[in-house]
XYZ file of C-alpha atoms in Angstrom:
419
model
C -39.448 -25.265 -91.383
C -37.733 -25.473 -94.536
C -36.959 -28.634 -96.917
C -36.374 -28.974 -100.280
C -36.754 -31.672 -102.941
C -33.318 -33.720 -103.196
C -31.886 -31.685 -106.663
C -31.046 -34.307 -109.124
C -28.139 -32.699 -111.146
C -25.553 -33.377 -114.046
C -21.715 -31.926 -113.588
C -22.166 -28.988 -115.469
C -24.749 -27.443 -112.686
C -22.169 -28.917 -109.535
C -19.743 -26.921 -112.010
C -22.190 -23.831 -111.807
C -23.072 -24.140 -108.406
C -19.395 -24.023 -107.435
C -18.467 -21.569 -109.647
C -21.316 -19.206 -107.816
C -21.049 -19.798 -104.273
C -17.545 -19.997 -104.726
C -17.355 -16.167 -106.524
C -15.035 -13.970 -103.907
C -14.194 -17.126 -101.925
C -10.692 -16.214 -101.265
C -11.553 -12.167 -101.145
C -12.999 -12.070 -97.399
C -11.218 -9.916 -95.696
C -11.385 -8.422 -92.570
C -14.354 -6.446 -92.025
C -15.681 -10.613 -92.711
C -18.600 -10.771 -89.973
C -19.396 -6.803 -90.445
C -23.056 -5.871 -89.295
C -24.944 -2.877 -91.726
C -27.936 -1.938 -92.082
C -29.493 -4.301 -89.621
C -28.438 -7.616 -90.970
C -24.473 -9.073 -90.436
C -22.839 -10.607 -93.498
C -20.679 -13.206 -92.969
C -18.963 -16.371 -95.218
C -19.554 -20.010 -94.323
C -16.399 -22.382 -96.017
C -17.067 -25.824 -96.369
C -15.902 -28.253 -98.344
C -18.332 -30.348 -100.198
C -18.223 -33.027 -103.534
C -21.327 -33.289 -105.808
C -24.023 -30.979 -106.212
C -26.580 -32.714 -104.205
C -23.776 -31.658 -100.939
C -23.587 -28.236 -102.265
C -27.573 -27.906 -102.599
C -28.254 -29.822 -98.725
C -26.046 -27.100 -97.345
C -27.145 -23.658 -99.270
C -30.370 -25.018 -97.627
C -28.450 -25.250 -94.460
C -27.584 -21.780 -94.588
C -31.447 -20.601 -96.045
C -32.415 -22.554 -92.215
C -29.839 -19.677 -90.365
C -31.122 -16.765 -91.726
C -34.825 -17.739 -91.391
C -34.020 -18.864 -88.023
C -31.882 -15.841 -87.427
C -33.962 -12.979 -90.026
C -30.728 -10.254 -89.413
C -27.475 -13.105 -90.098
C -26.471 -12.960 -94.258
C -24.808 -16.153 -94.894
C -22.907 -16.822 -97.815
C -21.817 -20.780 -98.379
C -18.789 -21.002 -100.352
C -17.529 -24.330 -101.410
C -14.295 -26.155 -102.792
C -13.007 -29.119 -102.825
C -12.004 -31.976 -99.765
C -7.885 -31.197 -100.955
C -7.837 -28.303 -102.423
C -9.866 -26.561 -98.828
C -6.986 -27.499 -96.762
C -4.862 -25.994 -98.273
C -6.883 -23.133 -99.574
C -8.510 -22.870 -95.185
C -5.035 -22.236 -93.388
C -3.715 -19.479 -95.391
C -6.589 -17.508 -95.675
C -6.785 -18.073 -91.665
C -2.761 -17.255 -91.305
C -3.378 -13.638 -94.372
C -5.684 -12.695 -91.585
C -9.148 -12.581 -94.179
C -10.411 -15.861 -94.028
C -14.082 -16.563 -93.808
C -16.503 -16.281 -90.217
C -16.946 -19.842 -90.611
C -15.068 -22.490 -91.208
C -15.161 -26.386 -91.518
C -13.010 -28.690 -88.945
C -12.404 -32.205 -88.790
C -11.848 -34.105 -86.253
C -8.230 -36.121 -87.961
C -7.162 -32.293 -89.312
C -7.599 -30.986 -85.901
C -4.902 -31.951 -84.410
C -2.372 -29.811 -87.342
C -5.116 -26.918 -88.397
C -7.066 -26.516 -84.534
C -6.136 -23.332 -83.766
C -6.605 -21.550 -86.382
C -10.099 -21.074 -84.088
C -11.789 -19.282 -82.424
C -12.202 -21.720 -78.639
C -16.167 -21.953 -78.245
C -16.140 -22.681 -74.870
C -17.177 -19.771 -73.227
C -20.225 -19.532 -76.214
C -22.188 -23.419 -76.333
C -24.096 -22.308 -73.264
C -25.119 -18.909 -74.239
C -26.365 -20.462 -77.624
C -28.409 -23.546 -75.951
C -25.471 -26.106 -77.473
C -25.634 -28.703 -74.922
C -22.531 -31.139 -75.963
C -23.847 -33.803 -74.125
C -26.598 -34.653 -76.950
C -23.432 -34.988 -79.252
C -21.850 -37.916 -79.381
C -18.246 -37.755 -77.345
C -16.188 -39.838 -79.092
C -17.019 -36.018 -82.011
C -16.653 -34.302 -79.372
C -13.614 -34.729 -77.450
C -11.945 -35.130 -81.617
C -13.358 -31.107 -82.427
C -11.288 -30.081 -79.229
C -6.987 -28.517 -79.036
C -5.979 -29.349 -75.374
C -9.362 -30.167 -73.493
C -10.957 -25.771 -75.297
C -13.484 -26.824 -77.600
C -12.840 -25.087 -80.537
C -15.712 -26.806 -83.387
C -19.291 -28.177 -82.774
C -19.937 -31.445 -84.794
C -22.536 -31.993 -87.401
C -21.441 -34.984 -88.255
C -18.666 -38.775 -87.531
C -19.017 -41.635 -88.227
C -16.641 -45.443 -88.452
C -14.997 -46.722 -92.480
C -17.869 -48.880 -93.544
C -17.664 -50.769 -96.728
C -20.628 -50.551 -99.648
C -21.508 -53.075 -101.917
C -23.858 -53.978 -104.973
C -26.485 -55.826 -103.874
C -27.018 -56.082 -107.965
C -23.989 -57.877 -108.966
C -24.089 -59.638 -105.388
C -27.629 -61.657 -106.111
C -26.402 -61.829 -109.923
C -23.155 -64.367 -108.664
C -25.348 -66.301 -107.113
C -23.327 -64.908 -103.417
C -24.726 -64.220 -99.870
C -25.398 -60.532 -99.279
C -21.840 -59.287 -96.238
C -23.463 -59.513 -93.188
C -21.564 -58.622 -89.400
C -18.994 -61.661 -88.644
C -18.753 -61.705 -92.406
C -14.136 -62.324 -93.175
C -11.413 -61.730 -94.652
C -11.969 -65.032 -96.331
C -15.145 -64.746 -97.386
C -14.512 -61.518 -98.727
C -11.732 -62.178 -100.438
C -13.260 -65.243 -101.995
C -16.574 -62.737 -102.529
C -14.763 -60.668 -104.597
C -11.961 -63.064 -106.841
C -16.134 -64.144 -107.667
C -16.732 -60.892 -108.648
C -13.819 -60.159 -110.645
C -14.336 -60.810 -114.392
C -12.349 -59.238 -117.233
C -13.581 -55.144 -117.037
C -15.353 -56.186 -113.553
C -13.814 -55.919 -109.974
C -14.009 -57.041 -107.065
C -12.717 -54.168 -104.703
C -11.547 -50.616 -105.474
C -8.671 -50.004 -103.630
C -6.928 -46.874 -103.090
C -3.317 -45.466 -101.333
C -4.713 -43.823 -99.389
C -4.763 -43.723 -95.581
C -9.009 -43.906 -94.905
C -9.149 -46.721 -96.671
C -6.737 -48.399 -96.228
C -6.428 -48.415 -91.879
C -9.914 -49.997 -91.177
C -8.051 -53.649 -92.979
C -4.882 -52.843 -90.912
C -6.782 -52.569 -88.074
C -8.909 -55.636 -88.737
C -6.187 -57.444 -89.824
C -3.249 -57.439 -86.840
C -4.424 -54.673 -85.239
C -1.964 -52.027 -86.659
C -2.875 -48.419 -86.872
C -0.138 -46.129 -88.640
C 0.228 -43.256 -84.824
C 0.623 -45.015 -82.061
C -0.685 -44.695 -78.253
C 2.120 -41.694 -78.000
C 1.293 -39.914 -80.572
C 4.021 -40.936 -82.844
C 3.941 -41.643 -86.982
C 4.616 -45.300 -87.001
C 4.412 -46.036 -91.096
C 6.903 -48.651 -90.601
C 6.116 -50.769 -87.859
C 6.497 -54.710 -88.924
C 2.570 -55.093 -87.935
C 2.001 -51.732 -90.846
C 4.428 -53.802 -93.122
C 2.620 -57.045 -93.340
C -0.886 -55.280 -92.910
C -0.412 -52.364 -95.937
C 1.628 -55.792 -98.092
C -2.155 -57.930 -97.997
C -3.517 -55.072 -98.891
C -1.381 -53.452 -102.172
C -1.729 -57.898 -102.320
C -5.505 -57.729 -103.753
C -3.848 -55.830 -106.592
C -1.020 -57.258 -107.416
C -2.205 -60.579 -106.072
C -4.922 -61.905 -106.089
C -6.079 -59.233 -109.062
C -9.513 -58.473 -106.618
C -8.608 -54.729 -107.749
C -7.347 -52.766 -110.806
C -4.380 -51.029 -110.972
C -5.233 -47.587 -109.752
C -4.479 -44.612 -111.789
C -1.858 -41.999 -110.681
C -4.026 -39.322 -109.438
C -4.732 -37.563 -106.381
C -8.778 -37.830 -106.942
C -9.562 -39.307 -103.003
C -12.973 -40.143 -104.964
C -11.317 -42.334 -107.743
C -12.393 -45.705 -105.881
C -15.869 -44.723 -105.061
C -15.494 -43.150 -108.866
C -15.059 -47.055 -109.427
C -18.434 -48.610 -107.616
C -21.415 -46.513 -108.107
C -20.229 -46.980 -112.151
C -20.204 -50.421 -111.169
C -16.557 -51.490 -112.205
C -15.975 -52.575 -109.257
C -18.713 -54.342 -106.423
C -17.081 -52.689 -102.560
C -15.343 -50.580 -101.806
C -14.515 -48.765 -98.828
C -16.348 -45.733 -97.658
C -18.539 -43.483 -94.488
C -22.384 -42.610 -93.994
C -21.249 -38.994 -95.010
C -20.957 -40.937 -99.317
C -25.178 -42.221 -98.774
C -26.618 -38.754 -100.861
C -24.147 -39.573 -103.824
C -23.774 -43.406 -103.326
C -27.998 -43.434 -104.213
C -27.615 -40.544 -106.888
C -24.930 -42.605 -109.555
C -25.220 -46.097 -108.266
C -27.681 -47.682 -110.543
C -27.700 -50.781 -108.853
C -28.868 -51.712 -105.587
C -26.253 -50.935 -102.633
C -25.427 -52.953 -98.908
C -23.710 -51.515 -96.646
C -21.761 -54.186 -94.013
C -19.049 -53.375 -91.480
C -15.183 -54.134 -92.813
C -14.609 -57.537 -92.734
C -13.188 -59.665 -89.614
C -9.305 -60.405 -89.295
C -7.896 -61.975 -86.764
C -8.020 -59.142 -84.633
C -11.697 -59.567 -85.983
C -14.153 -56.748 -87.885
C -12.752 -53.081 -86.464
C -12.969 -49.495 -88.430
C -11.802 -45.886 -87.220
C -13.945 -42.960 -86.692
C -13.662 -39.960 -87.724
C -15.941 -36.772 -87.957
C -16.618 -33.005 -88.349
C -18.044 -30.027 -87.191
C -18.227 -25.598 -87.890
C -15.538 -23.022 -85.786
C -15.134 -19.336 -85.662
C -11.808 -17.758 -87.705
C -10.102 -15.730 -86.419
C -10.830 -12.460 -87.408
C -14.177 -12.758 -87.803
C -15.415 -9.093 -86.538
C -18.816 -10.929 -84.438
C -18.341 -13.961 -83.075
C -21.304 -14.130 -81.529
C -23.545 -13.768 -85.281
C -21.280 -16.819 -85.771
C -22.119 -18.888 -83.598
C -25.779 -18.625 -83.650
C -25.228 -19.222 -86.675
C -23.245 -22.749 -85.946
C -26.014 -23.452 -83.399
C -28.017 -23.547 -85.415
C -25.601 -25.685 -89.444
C -25.600 -27.875 -86.149
C -28.816 -27.289 -83.942
C -31.496 -30.226 -84.170
C -32.881 -29.568 -87.558
C -30.353 -29.106 -89.645
C -29.307 -32.985 -88.242
C -32.010 -34.206 -89.545
C -32.104 -33.071 -92.672
C -28.690 -34.197 -93.291
C -29.018 -37.473 -91.802
C -32.826 -38.167 -94.483
C -30.272 -36.881 -97.810
C -27.387 -39.301 -96.581
C -24.966 -36.794 -96.392
C -24.636 -37.248 -92.208
C -24.396 -40.022 -90.516
C -25.346 -36.579 -87.115
C -23.320 -36.037 -84.397
C -26.385 -35.666 -82.718
C -27.167 -38.994 -80.424
C -31.437 -38.031 -80.921
C -30.883 -37.972 -84.783
C -29.783 -40.923 -85.803
C -32.502 -42.711 -86.357
C -33.467 -40.265 -89.170
C -30.016 -41.191 -91.392
C -31.341 -44.602 -90.430
C -35.216 -44.728 -91.935
C -33.659 -42.722 -95.391
C -30.653 -45.782 -95.686
C -31.151 -48.926 -97.371
C -31.674 -51.905 -95.681
C -29.828 -53.545 -92.690
C -27.712 -50.938 -92.655
C -28.747 -49.824 -89.320
C -27.231 -53.153 -87.969
C -24.424 -53.205 -89.921
C -23.623 -49.466 -88.945
C -23.897 -50.711 -85.041
C -21.387 -53.288 -85.187
C -19.194 -50.263 -87.088
C -19.439 -48.214 -84.098
C -18.845 -50.588 -81.542
C -16.040 -51.966 -83.111
C -14.430 -48.711 -84.210
C -11.708 -46.715 -82.349
C -11.279 -42.695 -82.837
C -9.138 -42.407 -85.033
C -5.876 -40.696 -84.191
C -3.166 -38.935 -86.341
C -0.691 -36.596 -86.008
C 0.177 -32.468 -86.366
C 1.659 -33.878 -89.661
C -1.076 -35.583 -91.024
C -2.473 -33.526 -94.052
C 1.508 -33.618 -95.184
C 1.487 -37.656 -94.432
C -1.708 -37.911 -96.569
C -0.009 -36.175 -99.207
C 2.643 -38.666 -99.135
C 0.514 -41.523 -98.956
C -0.950 -41.183 -102.333
C 1.622 -39.257 -103.710
C 4.159 -42.417 -103.237
C 1.411 -44.593 -102.257
C -0.120 -46.106 -105.938
C 3.084 -47.780 -107.342
C 2.901 -49.488 -104.284
C -0.064 -50.631 -104.358
C 0.276 -51.738 -107.702
C 3.776 -52.835 -107.138
C 5.655 -50.931 -109.147
C 7.875 -49.725 -105.460
C 8.682 -52.322 -102.661
C 5.663 -51.756 -100.365
C 9.486 -51.160 -97.382
C 11.347 -48.700 -99.726
C 7.358 -46.743 -99.739
C 7.014 -47.257 -96.348
C 10.720 -46.161 -95.417
C 10.138 -42.977 -97.902
C 7.173 -41.374 -96.110
C 8.176 -42.533 -92.842
C 11.552 -40.239 -93.369
C 9.613 -37.225 -95.248
C 5.912 -36.600 -92.862
C 8.397 -36.964 -89.427
C 7.769 -38.782 -86.013
C 4.791 -36.024 -85.219
């Protein structure tokens, strides 16, 4: 069993780590998966957002070699947004790394670039019934498994327990309401300190729209419906947190999807919507006690959406059997326990979820259980990457009040298309 202490490093260390693991990124060619000298050399490409995440994945990579000494695995990484540009381009050129990360929300668009795995699962002792069914299904394309999941989770609320106590406020808990959220946010807003960090990115917005009136960006038929009156109404309320209520700061013109989280961990916003995978970063960066709560209940109750990620095999990998052996370790019980203990992942394996709870924050289990129960799988379209890019591009002025919400949603709907 391989274990390591969490390494607390600054941005300079992260830059060095990323430079090291990215050396040669994009240089994978048709020889990827070559076997030489009795060893199989493969590359594992995955997004990451901090030095802690990189080190956690490096530990899991070492687990693969410890289990299969004939496999040499090189971990490569890049930012979340860059990954969804680089990975499909590499696959299309036929020079992608053997092992690739896949997210359920991007699976409808990119999953067809991965090999079918169904015939390889049993021979590698991967029993999908041991995983949460929602994320297993989320990593299928036309009923075929293209990736094995390692994590999943609902969008939840992280809050600054220290700030709540200082303001004399009761901490959020399952059952709290949108009215309570707004009242707390107002009391926590003063000067350059805000109660909440808003951002025009669908992942942050949809839990609110679903809780307020049940609106979702994609219909049951799989069509984009951003101009639906309910979605428009809910998004106007969300933008009002910046424009009308002034409990959230104006959004800067940035495509940095970590901006709201950065405001939170820096102590400039007392609440933020994120997922359980961010606990590893929040515990390192925040200089205050962290709490976790479900999304506040609106007229439709407290609702959220669930998504997750896993790993598949590129079509150009010469040794898919060896890649599957590596994936069985990366998504295996020991790796899932380790990632859960670090706060990097809420495990897709049901038996390993207890380890995330053991190392989370007080009260996390009750809030997570409530959020999971109230969630539905995050439905997306085949153009979801474009939808998100447009939403972020045009959403900043809409959130800040420089462009009407109706105009913003019409623009994204027209440019993205229905599917």
